Amino acid sequence: LDSLLKRSVSEFISAMNGTENLETKEEEAERIHFQKVINSFRVYKQHSLNVISRKENYLNNLPAQHQALLKKNGYMDMLAELKGAVDTNDTIVQHILKDVDNVFDNLTHETKDKDKRTHPTGADMEKVQSCIKQLVRDWSDNGTEERAACYQRIIGKLSTLFKEEEREFKKVLVPGAGLGRLAFDIARIGFECQGNEFSLFMLFTSNFVLNKCKAVNSFKIQPYIHNFCNNISDKDQMQTVLFPDIDPNQLPEDRKFSMAAGDFLEVYNDADYVNSQDAVATCFFMDCADRKSVV
């Protein structure tokens, strides 16, 4: 999978390297966006600790009797635990960043530190947090029920359309593949499958899971620590989740499975290629893609 993803991503970002000396505005925008995404992962820990620090400062400014009530119900202790949870998540973030450098080895993505265009926004940090949470749905036992309600319906339909003995000759395309679990499961039941994803946040994270996770439940995250609302108890917010629930390396060596990076319309604008697909299957994509992508 590593070489397949590396090749597809190389095609996606080839414009960033450029064959000409002059960088176009589009190429510059892509390069800046690439660095901005990387910076978002890099500052995850500090950003998260800053949020906790602000909460602590708010508490310190409360009247003494109110502080006493919060200490009594354990809120102060919970904030201290959150810092440890941030470290737990940042361990995974560092793994993701390390493998980004390995995957995108044909790209020099560093930009000037003073370029404010590469500084992450609050929305960017929410996307990092979202990737951590989506590891639960796609790659943990905790997400089994949700996957059964959505992915399994798609897999079941494909299974009824194509007999098991013919699947290795059938191609399935998965736009909006996210962290890659649906595409992986389709390949696992015998199809030739390619997932397509535009978000670099998703691609970085899925690359780590698909190419670097070598054993079941070998990593842990605390995905809900950034949610301070709708928690029944502190225990819910601090929940630890193990992943991956399945070894991504269990696919047979001859199984054709890959992830392609880029905008769906641009990557698959060749009519002959699109017509060569036997099925298109997608989940969590139709409602958020550009309308042109699904016409």
mmCIF file of C-alpha atoms in Angstrom:
data_model
loop_
_atom_site.group_PDB
_atom_site.id
_atom_site.type_symbol
_atom_site.label_atom_id
_atom_site.label_comp_id
_atom_site.label_asym_id
_atom_site.label_seq_id
_atom_site.Cartn_x
_atom_site.Cartn_y
_atom_site.Cartn_z
ATOM 1 C CA LEU A 1 0.000 0.000 0.000
ATOM 2 C CA ASP A 2 2.868 2.345 0.776
ATOM 3 C CA SER A 3 4.113 2.515 -2.800
ATOM 4 C CA LEU A 4 0.592 2.829 -4.185
ATOM 5 C CA LEU A 5 -0.268 5.756 -1.924
ATOM 6 C CA LYS A 6 3.106 7.340 -2.544
ATOM 7 C CA ARG A 7 2.597 7.189 -6.283
ATOM 8 C CA SER A 8 -0.959 8.519 -6.229
ATOM 9 C CA VAL A 9 -0.014 11.363 -3.901
ATOM 10 C CA SER A 10 2.970 12.158 -6.074
ATOM 11 C CA GLU A 11 0.602 12.693 -8.981
ATOM 12 C CA PHE A 12 -1.655 14.826 -6.797
ATOM 13 C CA ILE A 13 1.087 17.204 -5.700
ATOM 14 C CA SER A 14 3.338 17.129 -8.755
ATOM 15 C CA ALA A 15 2.312 20.692 -9.476
ATOM 16 C CA MET A 16 3.911 21.749 -6.215
ATOM 17 C CA ASN A 17 7.334 20.615 -7.382
ATOM 18 C CA GLY A 18 6.782 22.095 -10.818
ATOM 19 C CA THR A 19 8.714 21.555 -14.008
ATOM 20 C CA GLU A 20 9.107 25.275 -14.531
ATOM 21 C CA ASN A 21 11.109 27.752 -12.518
ATOM 22 C CA LEU A 22 8.206 30.071 -11.982
ATOM 23 C CA GLU A 23 5.576 29.031 -9.473
ATOM 24 C CA THR A 24 2.002 29.729 -10.482
ATOM 25 C CA LYS A 25 -0.540 31.061 -8.016
ATOM 26 C CA GLU A 26 -2.259 27.683 -7.970
ATOM 27 C CA GLU A 27 0.979 25.857 -7.229
ATOM 28 C CA GLU A 28 1.826 28.339 -4.488
ATOM 29 C CA ALA A 29 -1.620 27.885 -2.950
ATOM 30 C CA GLU A 30 -1.214 24.104 -2.949
ATOM 31 C CA ARG A 31 2.226 24.325 -1.370
ATOM 32 C CA ILE A 32 0.985 26.695 1.326
ATOM 33 C CA HIS A 33 -2.021 24.491 2.055
ATOM 34 C CA PHE A 34 0.205 21.430 2.343
ATOM 35 C CA GLN A 35 2.439 23.149 4.875
ATOM 36 C CA LYS A 36 -0.557 24.528 6.757
ATOM 37 C CA VAL A 37 -1.958 21.026 7.243
ATOM 38 C CA ILE A 38 1.395 19.769 8.509
ATOM 39 C CA ASN A 39 1.643 22.730 10.874
ATOM 40 C CA SER A 40 -1.835 21.917 12.192
ATOM 41 C CA PHE A 41 -0.657 18.477 13.305
ATOM 42 C CA ARG A 42 2.590 19.923 14.656
ATOM 43 C CA VAL A 43 0.885 22.375 16.992
ATOM 44 C CA TYR A 44 -1.826 19.965 18.169
ATOM 45 C CA LYS A 45 -0.273 19.482 21.593
ATOM 46 C CA GLN A 46 0.469 23.133 22.302
ATOM 47 C CA HIS A 47 -2.924 24.257 21.021
ATOM 48 C CA SER A 48 -4.698 21.701 23.224
ATOM 49 C CA LEU A 49 -2.675 22.640 26.298
ATOM 50 C CA ASN A 50 -3.417 26.313 25.673
ATOM 51 C CA VAL A 51 -7.142 25.555 25.727
ATOM 52 C CA ILE A 52 -6.776 23.781 29.073
ATOM 53 C CA SER A 53 -4.623 26.612 30.417
ATOM 54 C CA ARG A 54 -7.300 29.173 29.553
ATOM 55 C CA LYS A 55 -9.873 27.129 31.443
ATOM 56 C CA GLU A 56 -7.571 27.001 34.463
ATOM 57 C CA ASN A 57 -7.128 30.775 34.316
ATOM 58 C CA TYR A 58 -10.900 31.275 34.198
ATOM 59 C CA LEU A 59 -11.284 29.074 37.270
ATOM 60 C CA ASN A 60 -8.581 30.932 39.174
ATOM 61 C CA ASN A 61 -10.522 34.147 38.670
ATOM 62 C CA LEU A 62 -13.729 32.751 40.134
ATOM 63 C CA PRO A 63 -14.785 33.564 43.713
ATOM 64 C CA ALA A 64 -13.124 31.286 46.279
ATOM 65 C CA GLN A 65 -16.390 29.545 47.208
ATOM 66 C CA HIS A 66 -17.042 28.658 43.579
ATOM 67 C CA GLN A 67 -13.512 27.304 43.179
ATOM 68 C CA ALA A 68 -14.072 25.185 46.271
ATOM 69 C CA LEU A 69 -17.184 23.633 44.727
ATOM 70 C CA LEU A 70 -15.332 22.745 41.537
ATOM 71 C CA LYS A 71 -12.451 21.225 43.478
ATOM 72 C CA LYS A 72 -14.907 19.189 45.522
ATOM 73 C CA ASN A 73 -16.528 17.623 42.449
ATOM 74 C CA GLY A 74 -13.152 16.815 40.902
ATOM 75 C CA TYR A 75 -13.184 19.301 38.031
ATOM 76 C CA MET A 76 -9.663 20.536 38.784
ATOM 77 C CA ASP A 77 -8.347 16.972 38.809
ATOM 78 C CA MET A 78 -10.065 16.326 35.492
ATOM 79 C CA LEU A 79 -8.262 19.260 33.872
ATOM 80 C CA ALA A 80 -4.962 17.811 35.079
ATOM 81 C CA GLU A 81 -5.890 14.436 33.569
ATOM 82 C CA LEU A 82 -6.667 16.155 30.278
ATOM 83 C CA LYS A 83 -3.043 17.179 29.948
ATOM 84 C CA GLY A 84 -1.990 13.556 30.126
ATOM 85 C CA ALA A 85 -4.623 12.663 27.544
ATOM 86 C CA VAL A 86 -3.234 15.315 25.201
ATOM 87 C CA ASP A 87 0.155 13.597 25.472
ATOM 88 C CA THR A 88 -1.501 10.276 24.589
ATOM 89 C CA ASN A 89 -3.041 11.725 21.448
ATOM 90 C CA ASP A 90 0.092 13.619 20.528
ATOM 91 C CA THR A 91 1.996 10.333 20.424
ATOM 92 C CA ILE A 92 -0.248 9.301 17.525
ATOM 93 C CA VAL A 93 0.039 12.731 15.925
ATOM 94 C CA GLN A 94 3.826 12.407 15.954
ATOM 95 C CA HIS A 95 3.565 9.001 14.273
ATOM 96 C CA ILE A 96 1.352 10.553 11.600
ATOM 97 C CA LEU A 97 3.820 13.392 11.015
ATOM 98 C CA LYS A 98 6.796 11.045 10.813
ATOM 99 C CA ASP A 99 5.104 9.014 8.120
ATOM 100 C CA VAL A 100 4.080 12.119 6.195
ATOM 101 C CA ASP A 101 7.769 12.784 5.621
ATOM 102 C CA ASN A 102 8.188 9.214 4.376
ATOM 103 C CA VAL A 103 5.204 9.288 2.016
ATOM 104 C CA PHE A 104 5.832 12.676 0.495
ATOM 105 C CA ASP A 105 9.532 12.166 -0.031
ATOM 106 C CA ASN A 106 9.427 13.821 -3.444
ATOM 107 C CA LEU A 107 8.202 17.110 -2.037
ATOM 108 C CA THR A 108 10.014 19.933 -0.314
ATOM 109 C CA HIS A 109 7.126 21.382 1.633
ATOM 110 C CA GLU A 110 8.901 23.702 4.039
ATOM 111 C CA THR A 111 7.992 27.366 3.769
ATOM 112 C CA LYS A 112 9.265 30.409 5.579
ATOM 113 C CA ASP A 113 8.330 30.350 9.261
ATOM 114 C CA LYS A 114 7.124 33.934 9.031
ATOM 115 C CA ASP A 115 4.613 33.127 6.275
ATOM 116 C CA LYS A 116 1.368 33.671 8.170
ATOM 117 C CA ARG A 117 -0.549 31.892 5.432
ATOM 118 C CA THR A 118 0.731 28.577 6.782
ATOM 119 C CA HIS A 119 -0.421 29.257 10.354
ATOM 120 C CA PRO A 120 -3.280 26.923 11.370
ATOM 121 C CA THR A 121 -6.699 28.363 12.134
ATOM 122 C CA GLY A 122 -9.186 27.129 14.688
ATOM 123 C CA ALA A 123 -10.979 25.280 11.882
ATOM 124 C CA ASP A 124 -7.734 23.507 10.980
ATOM 125 C CA MET A 125 -7.263 22.345 14.562
ATOM 126 C CA GLU A 126 -10.817 21.009 14.595
ATOM 127 C CA LYS A 127 -9.929 18.901 11.547
ATOM 128 C CA VAL A 128 -6.995 17.357 13.402
ATOM 129 C CA GLN A 129 -9.309 16.566 16.299
ATOM 130 C CA SER A 130 -11.840 15.126 13.838
ATOM 131 C CA CYS A 131 -9.229 12.756 12.396
ATOM 132 C CA ILE A 132 -8.520 11.469 15.898
ATOM 133 C CA LYS A 133 -12.226 10.890 16.512
ATOM 134 C CA GLN A 134 -12.763 9.226 13.143
ATOM 135 C CA LEU A 135 -10.144 6.640 14.016
ATOM 136 C CA VAL A 136 -12.799 5.368 16.418
ATOM 137 C CA ARG A 137 -15.460 4.874 13.735
ATOM 138 C CA ASP A 138 -13.182 3.407 11.082
ATOM 139 C CA TRP A 139 -10.499 1.486 12.942
ATOM 140 C CA SER A 140 -11.647 0.452 16.415
ATOM 141 C CA ASP A 141 -13.954 -2.091 18.037
ATOM 142 C CA ASN A 142 -15.904 0.881 19.391
ATOM 143 C CA GLY A 143 -16.925 1.756 15.830
ATOM 144 C CA THR A 144 -18.212 -1.719 14.930
ATOM 145 C CA GLU A 145 -21.883 -0.843 15.374
ATOM 146 C CA GLU A 146 -21.670 2.333 13.297
ATOM 147 C CA ARG A 147 -19.727 0.592 10.518
ATOM 148 C CA ALA A 148 -22.347 -2.153 10.472
ATOM 149 C CA ALA A 149 -25.082 0.456 10.010
ATOM 150 C CA CYS A 150 -23.431 2.172 7.045
ATOM 151 C CA TYR A 151 -20.417 0.420 5.514
ATOM 152 C CA GLN A 152 -21.843 -3.076 5.849
ATOM 153 C CA ARG A 153 -24.911 -2.165 3.810
ATOM 154 C CA ILE A 154 -22.669 -1.109 0.935
ATOM 155 C CA ILE A 155 -20.503 -4.203 1.256
ATOM 156 C CA GLY A 156 -23.603 -6.388 1.404
ATOM 157 C CA LYS A 157 -24.963 -4.867 -1.809
ATOM 158 C CA LEU A 158 -21.670 -5.392 -3.633
ATOM 159 C CA SER A 159 -21.643 -8.989 -2.432
ATOM 160 C CA THR A 160 -25.059 -9.612 -3.978
ATOM 161 C CA LEU A 161 -24.087 -7.958 -7.267
ATOM 162 C CA PHE A 162 -20.835 -9.860 -7.813
ATOM 163 C CA LYS A 163 -20.112 -13.502 -7.076
ATOM 164 C CA GLU A 164 -17.072 -14.242 -4.923
ATOM 165 C CA GLU A 165 -15.179 -16.027 -7.712
ATOM 166 C CA GLU A 166 -15.401 -13.011 -10.053
ATOM 167 C CA ARG A 167 -14.570 -10.218 -7.626
ATOM 168 C CA GLU A 168 -10.829 -10.155 -8.247
ATOM 169 C CA PHE A 169 -11.634 -9.003 -11.786
ATOM 170 C CA LYS A 170 -14.085 -6.307 -10.667
ATOM 171 C CA LYS A 171 -13.012 -2.744 -9.939
ATOM 172 C CA VAL A 172 -14.681 -0.657 -7.245
ATOM 173 C CA LEU A 173 -14.016 3.054 -6.806
ATOM 174 C CA VAL A 174 -14.650 4.722 -3.428
ATOM 175 C CA PRO A 175 -14.811 8.560 -3.581
ATOM 176 C CA GLY A 176 -14.532 10.370 -0.266
ATOM 177 C CA ALA A 177 -12.722 7.400 1.262
ATOM 178 C CA GLY A 178 -11.785 9.256 4.463
ATOM 179 C CA LEU A 179 -9.556 7.067 6.623
ATOM 180 C CA GLY A 180 -9.879 4.186 4.166
ATOM 181 C CA ARG A 181 -11.860 1.560 6.086
ATOM 182 C CA LEU A 182 -14.706 1.147 3.582
ATOM 183 C CA ALA A 183 -12.275 0.784 0.682
ATOM 184 C CA PHE A 184 -10.161 -1.623 2.733
ATOM 185 C CA ASP A 185 -13.146 -3.809 3.618
ATOM 186 C CA ILE A 186 -14.258 -3.909 -0.017
ATOM 187 C CA ALA A 187 -10.793 -5.079 -1.034
ATOM 188 C CA ARG A 188 -10.832 -7.572 1.821
ATOM 189 C CA ILE A 189 -13.807 -9.444 0.335
ATOM 190 C CA GLY A 190 -12.021 -9.833 -2.988
ATOM 191 C CA PHE A 191 -12.515 -6.728 -5.124
ATOM 192 C CA GLU A 192 -9.885 -4.571 -6.769
ATOM 193 C CA CYS A 193 -10.532 -1.293 -4.966
ATOM 194 C CA GLN A 194 -9.218 2.246 -4.987
ATOM 195 C CA GLY A 195 -10.208 4.886 -2.458
ATOM 196 C CA ASN A 196 -10.075 8.563 -3.359
ATOM 197 C CA GLU A 197 -9.692 11.340 -0.800
ATOM 198 C CA PHE A 198 -9.122 15.078 -1.143
ATOM 199 C CA SER A 199 -8.400 16.024 2.474
ATOM 200 C CA LEU A 200 -4.723 15.929 3.387
ATOM 201 C CA PHE A 201 -5.766 15.613 7.030
ATOM 202 C CA MET A 202 -7.471 12.326 6.168
ATOM 203 C CA LEU A 203 -4.723 11.152 3.832
ATOM 204 C CA PHE A 204 -1.972 11.677 6.398
ATOM 205 C CA THR A 205 -3.945 9.770 9.022
ATOM 206 C CA SER A 206 -5.049 6.927 6.749
ATOM 207 C CA ASN A 207 -1.482 6.471 5.518
ATOM 208 C CA PHE A 208 -0.331 5.906 9.089
ATOM 209 C CA VAL A 209 -3.025 3.318 9.764
ATOM 210 C CA LEU A 210 -2.793 1.450 6.458
ATOM 211 C CA ASN A 211 0.966 1.396 6.126
ATOM 212 C CA LYS A 212 2.449 1.659 9.609
ATOM 213 C CA CYS A 213 0.075 -0.132 11.997
ATOM 214 C CA LYS A 214 1.383 -3.693 12.166
ATOM 215 C CA ALA A 215 -0.678 -5.300 14.930
ATOM 216 C CA VAL A 216 -4.231 -5.300 16.288
ATOM 217 C CA ASN A 217 -4.960 -2.694 18.989
ATOM 218 C CA SER A 218 -1.330 -1.611 19.108
ATOM 219 C CA PHE A 219 -2.115 2.091 19.620
ATOM 220 C CA LYS A 220 -4.437 4.080 21.852
ATOM 221 C CA ILE A 221 -6.121 7.462 21.729
ATOM 222 C CA GLN A 222 -8.437 9.503 23.925
ATOM 223 C CA PRO A 223 -10.631 10.939 21.197
ATOM 224 C CA TYR A 224 -13.279 12.758 23.222
ATOM 225 C CA ILE A 225 -11.137 15.013 25.403
ATOM 226 C CA HIS A 226 -11.950 18.083 23.303
ATOM 227 C CA ASN A 227 -15.710 17.686 23.837
ATOM 228 C CA PHE A 228 -16.743 19.598 26.950
ATOM 229 C CA CYS A 229 -20.479 19.375 26.272
ATOM 230 C CA ASN A 230 -22.993 16.503 26.392
ATOM 231 C CA ASN A 231 -20.843 14.283 28.616
ATOM 232 C CA ILE A 232 -22.700 12.309 31.260
ATOM 233 C CA SER A 233 -19.520 12.061 33.314
ATOM 234 C CA ASP A 234 -15.824 12.917 33.198
ATOM 235 C CA LYS A 235 -15.201 9.234 32.537
ATOM 236 C CA ASP A 236 -16.949 9.537 29.163
ATOM 237 C CA GLN A 237 -14.732 12.426 28.134
ATOM 238 C CA MET A 238 -11.566 10.604 29.208
ATOM 239 C CA GLN A 239 -12.399 7.302 27.507
ATOM 240 C CA THR A 240 -9.445 5.458 25.949
ATOM 241 C CA VAL A 241 -9.897 3.676 22.611
ATOM 242 C CA LEU A 242 -7.552 1.091 21.108
ATOM 243 C CA PHE A 243 -6.909 0.781 17.376
ATOM 244 C CA PRO A 244 -6.673 -0.702 14.803
ATOM 245 C CA ASP A 245 -9.216 -3.447 15.434
ATOM 246 C CA ILE A 246 -7.839 -5.358 12.453
ATOM 247 C CA ASP A 247 -4.336 -5.753 11.034
ATOM 248 C CA PRO A 248 -4.264 -3.663 7.816
ATOM 249 C CA ASN A 249 -1.473 -5.922 6.536
ATOM 250 C CA GLN A 250 -3.728 -8.977 6.423
ATOM 251 C CA LEU A 251 -4.716 -8.387 2.788
ATOM 252 C CA PRO A 252 -3.219 -10.990 0.416
ATOM 253 C CA GLU A 253 -0.124 -9.698 -1.341
ATOM 254 C CA ASP A 254 -1.784 -9.983 -4.751
ATOM 255 C CA ARG A 255 -4.846 -7.998 -3.678
ATOM 256 C CA LYS A 256 -5.131 -4.694 -5.542
ATOM 257 C CA PHE A 257 -5.922 -1.911 -3.100
ATOM 258 C CA SER A 258 -4.784 1.708 -3.227
ATOM 259 C CA MET A 259 -5.614 5.228 -2.082
ATOM 260 C CA ALA A 260 -5.532 8.070 -4.617
ATOM 261 C CA ALA A 261 -5.160 11.660 -3.465
ATOM 262 C CA GLY A 262 -6.873 14.627 -5.052
ATOM 263 C CA ASP A 263 -10.160 16.164 -6.118
ATOM 264 C CA PHE A 264 -12.517 13.498 -7.444
ATOM 265 C CA LEU A 265 -13.317 15.445 -10.623
ATOM 266 C CA GLU A 266 -9.660 16.107 -11.406
ATOM 267 C CA VAL A 267 -8.281 12.664 -10.573
ATOM 268 C CA TYR A 268 -10.974 10.818 -12.514
ATOM 269 C CA ASN A 269 -11.561 13.120 -15.465
ATOM 270 C CA ASP A 270 -10.605 10.434 -17.982
ATOM 271 C CA ALA A 271 -13.835 8.926 -19.324
ATOM 272 C CA ASP A 272 -12.121 5.677 -20.310
ATOM 273 C CA TYR A 273 -10.826 5.213 -16.774
ATOM 274 C CA VAL A 274 -14.182 5.953 -15.180
ATOM 275 C CA ASN A 275 -15.960 3.610 -17.571
ATOM 276 C CA SER A 276 -13.509 0.845 -16.650
ATOM 277 C CA GLN A 277 -14.914 0.770 -13.098
ATOM 278 C CA ASP A 278 -17.521 -1.872 -12.335
ATOM 279 C CA ALA A 279 -18.967 -0.047 -9.338
ATOM 280 C CA VAL A 280 -18.738 3.224 -7.448
ATOM 281 C CA ALA A 281 -19.454 3.031 -3.724
ATOM 282 C CA THR A 282 -19.346 5.908 -1.286
ATOM 283 C CA CYS A 283 -20.414 6.893 2.211
ATOM 284 C CA PHE A 284 -20.310 10.332 3.910
ATOM 285 C CA PHE A 285 -19.458 11.946 0.568
ATOM 286 C CA MET A 286 -22.601 12.758 -1.416
ATOM 287 C CA ASP A 287 -23.795 15.302 1.152
ATOM 288 C CA CYS A 288 -20.548 17.256 1.407
ATOM 289 C CA ALA A 289 -18.982 17.102 -2.076
ATOM 290 C CA ASP A 290 -19.239 19.892 -4.611
ATOM 291 C CA ARG A 291 -22.480 19.402 -6.524
ATOM 292 C CA LYS A 292 -20.518 18.952 -9.781
ATOM 293 C CA SER A 293 -18.789 15.936 -8.255
ATOM 294 C CA VAL A 294 -21.987 13.947 -7.941
ATOM 295 C CA VAL A 295 -23.933 14.953 -11.050
#
